[in-house]
PDB file of C-alpha atoms in Angstrom:
ATOM      1  CA  MET D 267       9.107 -22.259 181.874  1.00  0.00           C
ATOM      2  CA  SER D 268       7.229 -23.168 178.743  1.00  0.00           C
ATOM      3  CA  LEU D 269       6.785 -26.629 177.195  1.00  0.00           C
ATOM      4  CA  ILE D 270       9.239 -25.691 174.426  1.00  0.00           C
ATOM      5  CA  ASP D 271      11.905 -24.873 177.027  1.00  0.00           C
ATOM      6  CA  VAL D 272      11.558 -28.380 178.428  1.00  0.00           C
ATOM      7  CA  PHE D 273      12.625 -29.856 175.074  1.00  0.00           C
ATOM      8  CA  MET D 274      15.622 -27.481 174.649  1.00  0.00           C
ATOM      9  CA  GLN D 275      19.068 -29.170 175.088  1.00  0.00           C
ATOM     10  CA  ASP D 276      22.542 -27.746 175.370  1.00  0.00           C
ATOM     11  CA  CYS D 277      24.198 -27.415 171.896  1.00  0.00           C
ATOM     12  CA  THR D 278      27.405 -25.852 170.556  1.00  0.00           C
ATOM     13  CA  ILE D 279      27.812 -23.982 167.363  1.00  0.00           C
ATOM     14  CA  LEU D 280      30.991 -25.201 165.636  1.00  0.00           C
ATOM     15  CA  ASN D 281      33.310 -22.768 163.910  1.00  0.00           C
ATOM     16  CA  ARG D 282      35.096 -23.879 160.773  1.00  0.00           C
ATOM     17  CA  ILE D 283      38.749 -22.898 160.642  1.00  0.00           C
ATOM     18  CA  LYS D 284      40.512 -23.259 157.276  1.00  0.00           C
ATOM     19  CA  THR D 285      44.295 -23.309 157.311  1.00  0.00           C
ATOM     20  CA  SER D 286      46.825 -23.617 154.571  1.00  0.00           C
ATOM     21  CA  ASP D 287      48.469 -27.013 154.202  1.00  0.00           C
ATOM     22  CA  GLY D 288      51.639 -25.502 152.807  1.00  0.00           C
ATOM     23  CA  GLU D 289      51.195 -27.102 149.412  1.00  0.00           C
ATOM     24  CA  GLY D 290      48.629 -24.858 147.855  1.00  0.00           C
ATOM     25  CA  GLY D 291      45.576 -26.476 149.507  1.00  0.00           C
ATOM     26  CA  THR D 292      43.829 -26.118 152.771  1.00  0.00           C
ATOM     27  CA  TYR D 293      42.639 -28.238 155.620  1.00  0.00           C
ATOM     28  CA  THR D 294      39.663 -27.582 157.965  1.00  0.00           C
ATOM     29  CA  LYS D 295      39.482 -27.865 161.702  1.00  0.00           C
ATOM     30  CA  TRP D 296      36.407 -27.421 163.812  1.00  0.00           C
ATOM     31  CA  GLU D 297      36.407 -25.487 167.078  1.00  0.00           C
ATOM     32  CA  ASP D 298      33.700 -25.020 169.695  1.00  0.00           C
ATOM     33  CA  GLY D 299      31.921 -21.760 169.384  1.00  0.00           C
ATOM     34  CA  PRO D 300      29.023 -20.273 171.330  1.00  0.00           C
ATOM     35  CA  LYS D 301      26.667 -22.474 173.431  1.00  0.00           C
ATOM     36  CA  ILE D 302      22.968 -22.405 172.614  1.00  0.00           C
ATOM     37  CA  LYS D 303      19.790 -24.087 173.612  1.00  0.00           C
ATOM     38  CA  ALA D 304      17.961 -25.997 170.856  1.00  0.00           C
ATOM     39  CA  ALA D 305      15.366 -28.613 170.324  1.00  0.00           C
ATOM     40  CA  ILE D 306      16.305 -30.951 167.441  1.00  0.00           C
ATOM     41  CA  VAL D 307      13.483 -33.156 166.191  1.00  0.00           C
ATOM     42  CA  LEU D 308      13.443 -35.798 163.464  1.00  0.00           C
ATOM     43  CA  ASP D 309      10.579 -35.432 160.999  1.00  0.00           C
ATOM     44  CA  ASN D 310       9.531 -38.982 160.327  1.00  0.00           C
ATOM     45  CA  SER D 311       6.190 -38.210 158.713  1.00  0.00           C
ATOM     46  CA  THR D 312       5.148 -40.128 155.605  1.00  0.00           C
ATOM     47  CA  LEU D 313       5.990 -37.125 153.365  1.00  0.00           C
ATOM     48  CA  ALA D 314       9.447 -36.873 155.002  1.00  0.00           C
ATOM     49  CA  ARG D 315      10.088 -40.542 154.382  1.00  0.00           C
ATOM     50  CA  ILE D 316       9.053 -40.263 150.763  1.00  0.00           C
ATOM     51  CA  ALA D 317      11.385 -37.228 150.375  1.00  0.00           C
ATOM     52  CA  GLU D 318      14.224 -39.095 152.098  1.00  0.00           C
ATOM     53  CA  ALA D 319      13.781 -41.956 149.613  1.00  0.00           C
ATOM     54  CA  GLN D 320      14.210 -39.403 146.843  1.00  0.00           C
ATOM     55  CA  GLY D 321      17.453 -38.092 148.369  1.00  0.00           C
ATOM     56  CA  VAL D 322      16.313 -35.205 150.563  1.00  0.00           C
ATOM     57  CA  THR D 323      18.377 -35.172 153.701  1.00  0.00           C
ATOM     58  CA  SER D 324      16.887 -32.110 155.527  1.00  0.00           C
ATOM     59  CA  ASN D 325      14.679 -34.071 157.768  1.00  0.00           C
ATOM     60  CA  TYR D 326      15.295 -32.418 161.139  1.00  0.00           C
ATOM     61  CA  THR D 327      13.763 -29.297 162.581  1.00  0.00           C
ATOM     62  CA  VAL D 328      15.937 -27.203 164.908  1.00  0.00           C
ATOM     63  CA  THR D 329      14.087 -24.847 167.237  1.00  0.00           C
ATOM     64  CA  THR D 330      15.926 -22.094 169.036  1.00  0.00           C
ATOM     65  CA  SER D 331      15.406 -18.664 170.523  1.00  0.00           C
ATOM     66  CA  LYS D 332      14.854 -15.875 167.983  1.00  0.00           C
ATOM     67  CA  ASN D 333      18.189 -14.309 168.959  1.00  0.00           C
ATOM     68  CA  VAL D 334      20.110 -17.370 167.744  1.00  0.00           C
ATOM     69  CA  GLU D 335      20.980 -16.802 164.013  1.00  0.00           C
ATOM     70  CA  LEU D 336      21.498 -20.178 162.355  1.00  0.00           C
ATOM     71  CA  GLU D 337      21.619 -20.578 158.550  1.00  0.00           C
ATOM     72  CA  TYR D 338      23.259 -22.748 155.875  1.00  0.00           C
ATOM     73  CA  PRO D 339      26.021 -24.080 156.221  1.00  0.00           C
ATOM     74  CA  ASP D 340      26.280 -23.622 160.033  1.00  0.00           C
ATOM     75  CA  VAL D 341      27.094 -26.791 162.051  1.00  0.00           C
ATOM     76  CA  ILE D 342      25.857 -27.504 165.532  1.00  0.00           C
ATOM     77  CA  ARG D 343      26.598 -30.276 167.996  1.00  0.00           C
ATOM     78  CA  ARG D 344      24.133 -31.626 170.503  1.00  0.00           C
ATOM     79  CA  ASP D 345      26.130 -31.831 173.632  1.00  0.00           C
ATOM     80  CA  SER D 346      24.297 -34.752 175.262  1.00  0.00           C
ATOM     81  CA  ASP D 347      25.292 -37.265 172.567  1.00  0.00           C
ATOM     82  CA  GLY D 348      27.830 -35.501 170.393  1.00  0.00           C
ATOM     83  CA  GLU D 349      25.538 -35.800 167.282  1.00  0.00           C
ATOM     84  CA  THR D 350      26.265 -33.059 164.698  1.00  0.00           C
ATOM     85  CA  PHE D 351      23.873 -31.423 162.304  1.00  0.00           C
ATOM     86  CA  GLN D 352      24.316 -29.051 159.383  1.00  0.00           C
ATOM     87  CA  ILE D 353      21.754 -26.343 158.967  1.00  0.00           C
ATOM     88  CA  THR D 354      20.120 -26.460 155.553  1.00  0.00           C
ATOM     89  CA  SER D 355      17.895 -23.365 155.534  1.00  0.00           C
ATOM     90  CA  LYS D 356      17.737 -19.808 156.641  1.00  0.00           C
ATOM     91  CA  SER D 357      16.071 -18.782 159.923  1.00  0.00           C
ATOM     92  CA  GLU D 358      12.852 -17.572 158.255  1.00  0.00           C
ATOM     93  CA  LYS D 359      10.380 -19.172 160.596  1.00  0.00           C
ATOM     94  CA  LYS D 360      10.220 -16.995 163.670  1.00  0.00           C
ATOM     95  CA  SER D 361       7.441 -16.249 166.162  1.00  0.00           C
ATOM     96  CA  PRO D 362       5.944 -12.816 165.590  1.00  0.00           C
ATOM     97  CA  MET D 363       7.314  -9.926 167.655  1.00  0.00           C
ATOM     98  CA  ILE D 364       3.921  -9.479 169.419  1.00  0.00           C
ATOM     99  CA  SER D 365       3.967 -13.101 170.574  1.00  0.00           C
ATOM    100  CA  THR D 366       5.138 -14.153 173.983  1.00  0.00           C
ATOM    101  CA  MET D 367       6.805 -17.219 172.358  1.00  0.00           C
ATOM    102  CA  ASP D 368      10.461 -16.747 171.531  1.00  0.00           C
ATOM    103  CA  ILE D 369      11.236 -19.313 168.897  1.00  0.00           C
ATOM    104  CA  ALA D 370      12.885 -19.636 165.460  1.00  0.00           C
ATOM    105  CA  GLN D 371      13.111 -22.767 163.342  1.00  0.00           C
ATOM    106  CA  VAL D 372      15.492 -23.998 160.686  1.00  0.00           C
ATOM    107  CA  THR D 373      15.873 -27.350 158.852  1.00  0.00           C
ATOM    108  CA  ALA D 374      18.946 -29.462 159.261  1.00  0.00           C
ATOM    109  CA  ARG D 375      20.438 -32.774 158.338  1.00  0.00           C
ATOM    110  CA  ARG D 376      22.541 -35.192 160.352  1.00  0.00           C
ATOM    111  CA  TRP D 377      26.123 -34.509 159.469  1.00  0.00           C
ATOM    112  CA  GLU D 378      29.301 -36.433 160.122  1.00  0.00           C
ATOM    113  CA  ILE D 379      32.230 -34.121 160.983  1.00  0.00           C
ATOM    114  CA  THR D 380      35.809 -35.164 160.560  1.00  0.00           C
ATOM    115  CA  ASP D 381      38.638 -33.552 162.518  1.00  0.00           C
ATOM    116  CA  ASP D 382      40.693 -32.791 159.335  1.00  0.00           C
ATOM    117  CA  GLU D 383      38.788 -32.291 156.087  1.00  0.00           C
ATOM    118  CA  GLY D 384      41.227 -31.892 153.289  1.00  0.00           C
ATOM    119  CA  SER D 385      40.304 -29.735 150.224  1.00  0.00           C
ATOM    120  CA  SER D 386      42.116 -28.686 147.196  1.00  0.00           C
ATOM    121  CA  THR D 387      41.171 -24.987 146.877  1.00  0.00           C
TER     122      THR D 387
END
C-alpha cells in the first residue's frame, strides 16, 4: 500500500438523469453510479486564495487511479461526509505508463446538488 492509497476515500460518481416535466421542460434527478477511490484535497495556497477572491472556484484537486475517467461536468460525492464536487477539468495529469504510481488528477469545485433541478430546455 502506498502513501497515496492511505489518503484515498470511498466516493460515488453521480449520474445525471434528465426527464421531461410534461410541459415542455425537463427536470434533473441524480442517481448513484460507480464507486471509486479518490483523494480530494483543498488547495489553500496563497495563489489559490487570490484566485478565489477573483471568482475562481476550482480549488480542489481530485486524485484517482488512471483507469477512472473524470472530466467536466462529472459530479462525485465523498461517501464519508456526503460532500459533492463538480469536476472542472479533463483528466490530463496522469502518471507515466512506465511509472509504478497509478494516479490521475483533475480539478474540482465544491458543488451543492439539489434533488430536483428544474430547467427550461
